[in-house]
Short mmCIF file of C-alpha atoms in Angstrom, two decimals:
data_model
loop_
_atom_site.label_atom_id
_atom_site.label_comp_id
_atom_site.label_asym_id
_atom_site.label_seq_id
_atom_site.Cartn_x
_atom_site.Cartn_y
_atom_site.Cartn_z
CA MET A 5 -71.65 21.49 -35.80
CA SER A 6 -68.47 21.88 -37.79
CA GLY A 7 -64.79 21.07 -37.67
CA GLU A 8 -63.45 18.01 -35.89
CA PHE A 9 -65.68 18.16 -32.81
CA TRP A 10 -66.13 14.37 -33.04
CA ARG A 11 -62.46 13.61 -32.36
CA TRP A 12 -61.34 12.71 -28.85
CA LYS A 13 -59.70 15.60 -27.02
CA GLU A 14 -55.96 15.86 -26.41
CA ALA A 15 -55.20 15.93 -22.70
CA ALA A 16 -52.49 16.10 -20.06
CA TRP A 17 -52.46 15.14 -16.37
CA ARG A 18 -50.00 15.46 -13.50
CA ASP A 19 -49.84 14.45 -9.85
CA GLU A 20 -50.32 17.72 -8.00
CA THR A 21 -48.98 16.25 -4.74
CA ALA A 22 -45.51 15.29 -5.96
CA ASP A 23 -42.36 17.26 -6.74
CA VAL A 24 -40.81 15.07 -9.40
CA ARG A 25 -37.69 17.24 -9.57
CA THR A 26 -36.46 15.65 -6.35
CA ALA A 27 -36.97 12.07 -7.59
CA GLU A 28 -33.92 9.83 -7.86
CA SER A 29 -35.29 8.13 -10.96
CA ARG A 30 -37.31 9.82 -13.68
CA THR A 31 -38.29 7.57 -16.56
CA LEU A 32 -40.41 8.18 -19.62
CA GLY A 33 -42.51 5.91 -21.81
CA VAL A 34 -43.61 7.16 -25.23
CA ASP A 35 -46.22 5.29 -27.26
CA VAL A 36 -46.47 6.46 -30.87
CA GLY A 37 -49.57 4.91 -32.36
CA SER A 38 -51.04 5.23 -35.83
CA VAL A 39 -53.82 7.52 -34.53
CA SER A 40 -52.71 8.78 -31.11
CA SER A 41 -49.49 9.19 -29.13
CA GLN A 42 -48.99 9.19 -25.37
CA ALA A 43 -46.16 9.93 -22.98
CA VAL A 44 -45.99 8.80 -19.35
CA LEU A 45 -43.60 9.99 -16.65
CA LEU A 46 -42.69 7.82 -13.67
CA ALA A 47 -40.89 9.43 -10.74
CA ASP A 48 -39.33 6.85 -8.43
CA GLY A 49 -41.68 4.30 -10.01
CA LYS A 50 -44.82 6.33 -9.34
CA LEU A 51 -47.16 7.56 -12.06
CA SER A 52 -46.54 11.30 -12.02
CA ALA A 53 -47.65 12.80 -15.35
CA TYR A 54 -48.93 11.87 -18.77
CA ALA A 55 -50.18 13.38 -22.00
CA SER A 56 -52.16 12.17 -25.00
CA THR A 57 -52.08 13.78 -28.43
CA ARG A 58 -52.91 12.96 -32.04
CA THR A 59 -50.04 11.41 -34.01
CA GLY A 60 -50.42 13.30 -37.27
CA SER A 61 -48.07 12.78 -40.23
CA SER A 62 -44.77 12.64 -38.32
CA SER A 63 -44.00 10.01 -35.68
CA PRO A 64 -40.90 11.85 -34.34
CA ASP A 65 -42.87 15.09 -34.01
CA ALA A 66 -45.74 13.30 -32.26
CA ALA A 67 -43.31 11.63 -29.83
CA LYS A 68 -41.72 14.97 -28.98
CA LYS A 69 -45.06 16.74 -28.61
CA ALA A 70 -46.46 14.08 -26.28
CA ALA A 71 -43.29 14.06 -24.17
CA GLU A 72 -43.14 17.83 -23.89
CA MET A 73 -46.85 18.00 -22.99
CA ALA A 74 -46.32 15.53 -20.16
CA LEU A 75 -43.11 17.09 -18.86
CA SER A 76 -43.96 20.77 -19.10
CA GLY A 77 -46.66 20.44 -16.47
CA VAL A 78 -44.14 19.26 -13.87
CA GLY A 79 -41.32 21.63 -14.77
CA LEU A 80 -39.09 19.10 -16.54
CA THR A 81 -37.49 18.81 -19.96
CA LEU A 82 -36.22 15.77 -21.84
CA GLU A 83 -32.72 16.48 -20.46
CA ASP A 84 -34.08 15.76 -16.96
CA ILE A 85 -35.15 12.20 -17.87
CA HIS A 86 -32.83 9.34 -16.90
CA PHE A 87 -34.20 6.69 -19.29
CA THR A 88 -36.80 6.62 -22.07
CA VAL A 89 -38.46 3.69 -23.84
CA GLY A 90 -40.42 4.02 -27.07
CA THR A 91 -43.25 1.73 -28.08
CA GLY A 92 -46.15 1.47 -30.50
CA TYR A 93 -46.48 1.70 -34.25
CA GLY A 94 -43.74 4.35 -34.44
CA ARG A 95 -41.50 3.10 -31.63
CA VAL A 96 -38.35 3.20 -33.79
CA ASN A 97 -39.09 6.86 -34.55
CA VAL A 98 -38.77 8.18 -31.01
CA PRO A 99 -35.46 10.04 -31.49
CA PHE A 100 -34.74 10.56 -27.79
CA ALA A 101 -35.51 6.97 -26.66
CA ASN A 102 -32.79 4.80 -25.15
CA LYS A 103 -34.49 1.64 -26.44
CA SER A 104 -37.79 0.38 -27.85
CA VAL A 105 -40.17 -2.36 -26.68
CA THR A 106 -43.16 -3.85 -28.53
CA GLU A 107 -46.58 -2.49 -27.63
CA ILE A 108 -47.80 -6.01 -26.82
CA ALA A 109 -45.24 -6.36 -24.02
CA CYS A 110 -45.98 -2.83 -22.82
CA HIS A 111 -49.75 -3.34 -22.60
CA ALA A 112 -49.23 -6.55 -20.65
CA ARG A 113 -46.85 -4.86 -18.20
CA ALA A 114 -49.16 -1.86 -17.80
CA SER A 115 -52.24 -4.03 -17.25
CA HIS A 116 -50.45 -5.75 -14.38
CA PHE A 117 -49.70 -2.30 -12.91
CA MET A 118 -53.20 -0.90 -13.51
CA ALA A 119 -55.41 -3.82 -12.52
CA GLY A 120 -53.22 -6.19 -10.50
CA PRO A 121 -51.42 -9.53 -10.87
CA GLN A 122 -54.70 -11.41 -11.37
CA VAL A 123 -54.93 -10.17 -14.99
CA ARG A 124 -54.51 -13.01 -17.49
CA THR A 125 -56.30 -11.79 -20.63
CA ILE A 126 -55.93 -8.29 -22.07
CA LEU A 127 -57.93 -6.75 -24.88
CA ASP A 128 -56.13 -3.80 -26.46
CA MET A 129 -58.52 -1.87 -28.70
CA GLY A 130 -56.29 0.60 -30.47
CA GLY A 131 -56.56 3.09 -33.30
CA GLN A 132 -55.83 0.75 -36.21
CA ASP A 133 -55.79 -2.76 -34.79
CA CYS A 134 -57.11 -4.91 -32.00
CA LYS A 135 -55.02 -7.36 -29.97
CA VAL A 136 -55.79 -10.06 -27.43
CA ILE A 137 -52.88 -10.74 -25.09
CA ARG A 138 -52.39 -13.50 -22.54
CA CYS A 139 -49.98 -12.82 -19.71
CA ASP A 140 -48.74 -14.49 -16.53
CA GLU A 141 -48.82 -13.27 -12.93
CA ASN A 142 -45.78 -11.07 -13.58
CA GLY A 143 -47.32 -9.26 -16.53
CA LYS A 144 -45.17 -11.17 -19.04
CA VAL A 145 -46.69 -12.06 -22.41
CA VAL A 146 -47.30 -15.77 -23.01
CA ASN A 147 -49.42 -15.54 -26.18
CA PHE A 148 -51.30 -13.02 -28.34
CA LEU A 149 -53.53 -12.61 -31.39
CA MET A 150 -54.13 -9.58 -33.61
CA ASN A 151 -56.98 -8.74 -35.97
CA ASP A 152 -56.44 -7.81 -39.62
CA LYS A 153 -55.51 -4.30 -40.72
CA CYS A 154 -59.02 -3.11 -41.56
CA ALA A 155 -60.11 -0.16 -39.40
CA ALA A 156 -63.43 -1.80 -38.54
CA GLY A 157 -63.37 -2.77 -34.87
CA THR A 158 -60.82 -0.08 -34.01
CA GLY A 159 -60.69 3.49 -32.77
CA ARG A 160 -60.29 4.84 -36.29
CA GLY A 161 -63.41 3.00 -37.40
CA MET A 162 -65.31 4.57 -34.51
CA GLU A 163 -64.08 8.01 -35.57
CA VAL A 164 -65.41 7.42 -39.08
CA ILE A 165 -68.86 6.61 -37.71
CA ALA A 166 -68.74 9.58 -35.30
CA ASP A 167 -67.90 11.90 -38.18
CA LEU A 168 -70.60 10.43 -40.39
CA LEU A 169 -73.29 10.85 -37.72
CA SER A 170 -71.98 14.19 -36.34
CA VAL A 171 -71.75 12.74 -32.84
CA PRO A 172 -68.88 13.64 -30.44
CA ILE A 173 -66.75 10.55 -29.85
CA GLU A 174 -67.27 10.60 -26.07
CA GLU A 175 -71.07 10.49 -26.50
CA ILE A 176 -71.15 7.34 -28.63
CA GLY A 177 -71.19 4.84 -25.76
CA PRO A 178 -73.99 6.36 -23.67
CA ARG A 179 -76.10 7.26 -26.72
CA SER A 180 -75.84 3.72 -28.10
CA PHE A 181 -78.06 2.59 -25.21
CA GLU A 182 -80.75 5.21 -25.87
CA ILE A 183 -82.75 2.72 -27.93
CA ASP A 184 -85.93 0.67 -27.56
CA ALA A 185 -84.39 -2.57 -28.81
CA GLU A 186 -80.93 -3.76 -29.79
CA PRO A 187 -80.54 -3.62 -33.60
CA GLU A 188 -78.71 -6.11 -35.78
CA PRO A 189 -74.97 -5.33 -35.98
CA VAL A 190 -73.71 -3.60 -39.11
CA SER A 191 -70.87 -5.16 -41.07
CA SER A 192 -67.77 -5.53 -38.93
CA THR A 193 -65.47 -6.83 -41.66
CA CYS A 194 -64.76 -3.50 -43.35
CA VAL A 195 -65.21 0.10 -42.20
CA VAL A 196 -66.29 1.10 -45.73
CA PHE A 197 -69.10 -1.49 -45.68
CA ALA A 198 -70.03 -0.47 -42.14
CA LYS A 199 -70.25 3.19 -43.21
CA THR A 200 -72.41 2.27 -46.20
CA GLU A 201 -74.75 0.22 -44.00
CA ALA A 202 -74.97 3.04 -41.47
CA MET A 203 -75.98 5.47 -44.22
CA ALA A 204 -78.59 3.00 -45.48
CA MET A 205 -80.03 2.68 -41.96
CA MET A 206 -80.32 6.47 -41.69
CA ARG A 207 -82.10 6.69 -45.06
CA LYS A 208 -84.61 4.15 -43.81
CA GLY A 209 -85.35 6.35 -40.80
CA ALA A 210 -83.16 4.80 -38.11
CA SER A 211 -82.09 7.19 -35.37
CA ARG A 212 -78.45 8.07 -34.75
CA GLU A 213 -78.66 6.12 -31.51
CA THR A 214 -79.84 3.00 -33.34
CA VAL A 215 -76.98 3.26 -35.83
CA LEU A 216 -74.49 3.75 -33.00
CA ALA A 217 -75.87 0.70 -31.23
CA ALA A 218 -75.55 -1.33 -34.44
CA TYR A 219 -71.93 -0.27 -34.88
CA CYS A 220 -70.97 -0.81 -31.22
CA SER A 221 -72.59 -4.25 -31.40
CA ALA A 222 -70.58 -5.06 -34.54
CA MET A 223 -67.35 -4.10 -32.81
CA ALA A 224 -68.27 -6.19 -29.78
CA ARG A 225 -69.07 -9.21 -31.94
CA ARG A 226 -65.74 -8.98 -33.75
CA VAL A 227 -63.76 -8.53 -30.55
CA ALA A 228 -65.55 -11.40 -28.81
CA ALA A 229 -64.65 -13.70 -31.70
CA LEU A 230 -61.00 -12.72 -31.33
CA LEU A 231 -61.13 -13.38 -27.58
CA ASP A 232 -62.63 -16.81 -28.16
CA ARG A 233 -59.75 -17.73 -30.47
CA LEU A 234 -57.23 -17.24 -27.67
CA ASP A 235 -59.15 -19.21 -25.04
CA LEU A 236 -60.30 -16.37 -22.80
CA GLN A 237 -59.17 -16.72 -19.19
CA PRO A 238 -60.00 -14.50 -16.20
CA ALA A 239 -59.19 -11.99 -15.00
CA PHE A 240 -59.96 -9.84 -18.03
CA PHE A 241 -58.82 -6.25 -18.64
CA ILE A 242 -59.28 -3.77 -21.50
CA THR A 243 -56.78 -1.14 -22.64
CA GLY A 244 -56.78 1.47 -25.41
CA GLY A 245 -59.06 4.37 -26.20
CA ILE A 246 -62.09 2.21 -27.01
CA ALA A 247 -62.01 0.94 -23.42
CA LYS A 248 -63.64 4.29 -22.57
CA ASN A 249 -66.62 3.48 -24.79
CA ILE A 250 -69.21 1.77 -22.60
CA GLY A 251 -71.27 0.99 -25.68
CA VAL A 252 -68.59 -1.41 -26.84
CA VAL A 253 -67.30 -2.56 -23.45
CA ARG A 254 -70.68 -3.59 -22.03
CA ARG A 255 -71.59 -5.42 -25.22
CA VAL A 256 -68.27 -7.28 -25.21
CA GLU A 257 -68.81 -8.25 -21.57
CA LYS A 258 -72.31 -9.54 -22.36
CA ARG A 259 -71.06 -11.62 -25.29
CA ILE A 260 -68.22 -13.27 -23.36
CA GLY A 261 -70.11 -13.56 -20.08
CA MET A 262 -67.35 -11.87 -18.10
CA GLN A 263 -66.91 -8.39 -16.65
CA ALA A 264 -63.66 -6.57 -17.29
CA LEU A 265 -61.61 -5.31 -14.38
CA ARG A 266 -61.69 -1.53 -13.87
CA SER A 267 -58.87 0.91 -13.17
CA ASP A 268 -58.72 4.57 -12.18
CA ILE A 269 -55.84 5.05 -14.62
CA ASP A 270 -56.70 6.25 -18.13
CA SER A 271 -56.89 3.16 -20.38
CA GLN A 272 -55.49 5.12 -23.33
CA ILE A 273 -52.04 5.51 -21.74
CA ALA A 274 -51.47 1.78 -21.17
CA GLY A 275 -48.83 1.44 -23.90
CA ALA A 276 -46.85 4.45 -22.71
CA LEU A 277 -47.20 3.38 -19.08
CA GLY A 278 -45.83 -0.05 -19.88
CA ALA A 279 -42.93 1.59 -21.73
CA ALA A 280 -42.21 3.78 -18.70
CA LEU A 281 -42.23 0.70 -16.47
CA PHE A 282 -39.73 -1.00 -18.78
CA ALA A 283 -37.66 2.18 -18.67
CA ASP A 284 -37.73 2.13 -14.88
CA ALA A 285 -36.51 -1.48 -14.80
CA ALA A 286 -33.82 -0.76 -17.40
CA LEU A 287 -32.56 2.24 -15.43
CA ALA A 288 -32.36 0.20 -12.21
CA LYS A 289 -30.43 -2.53 -14.03
CA LYS A 290 -28.09 0.00 -15.59
CA ARG A 291 -27.37 1.68 -12.25
CA LYS A 292 -26.81 -1.64 -10.54
CA LYS A 293 -24.33 -2.66 -13.22
CA GLU A 294 -22.51 0.68 -12.99
CA GLY A 295 -22.41 0.42 -9.19
CA ALA A 296 -20.83 -3.00 -9.38
CA LYS A 297 -17.85 -1.69 -11.31
#
């Protein structure tokens, strides 16, 4: 295999049943992360379209690309949007945003929308960092913790291992369970050390599946330690691209003794969804204020 087959695939989705052009409110949330960028469209408060793309070297370009991918499928342009909120690593570089909101607040708001008001602890496993967020019944942040800046334990670290082993990113989770016994975790403190250990395991005859299991286990161990530091409380929900990796998710659940809530909504769009929800609330407030004049 050659090229970048191991990277996750860019994607777009839209609600085929809705005509968003007739909506009274059309709001957009754009999440510009260090690795990926997403845009989410809400029409009258309903999830109507979204797109996910790689960020690349330019945050403004990534924001525009994600937004245009999401909107083109429903026949809209940026001029048709009533309010836009930017979030994520590059939130101040969304040139068409009306305001910006931190990704921590956006993931909390989105988790409330995606999994219900019972959510109290959120694990956001992103491209370059990992956050644990505590929220109240309204999806408002009450506390949070973040790991260090090393890529180990993040989506980027998983991409490094996928590239090293020539395994498509979406196959890592299932293949990590194709083993006879759970191996010892590789180093989870540094992606460079983890890569070196993975190579050493392969030289000693370990299968790709065994190495994947060792890396997924390392990620789970690191994440569980972060959860313990914030006094994990149910209900528990996971956002971010790594939430799609059952190899990590199931191992995290086993370590903490708690199953994460599930949602039909793509976990990778949580930041952008939260931003769109903030945009929807800001638009309603703006209109109410204008109507009172």
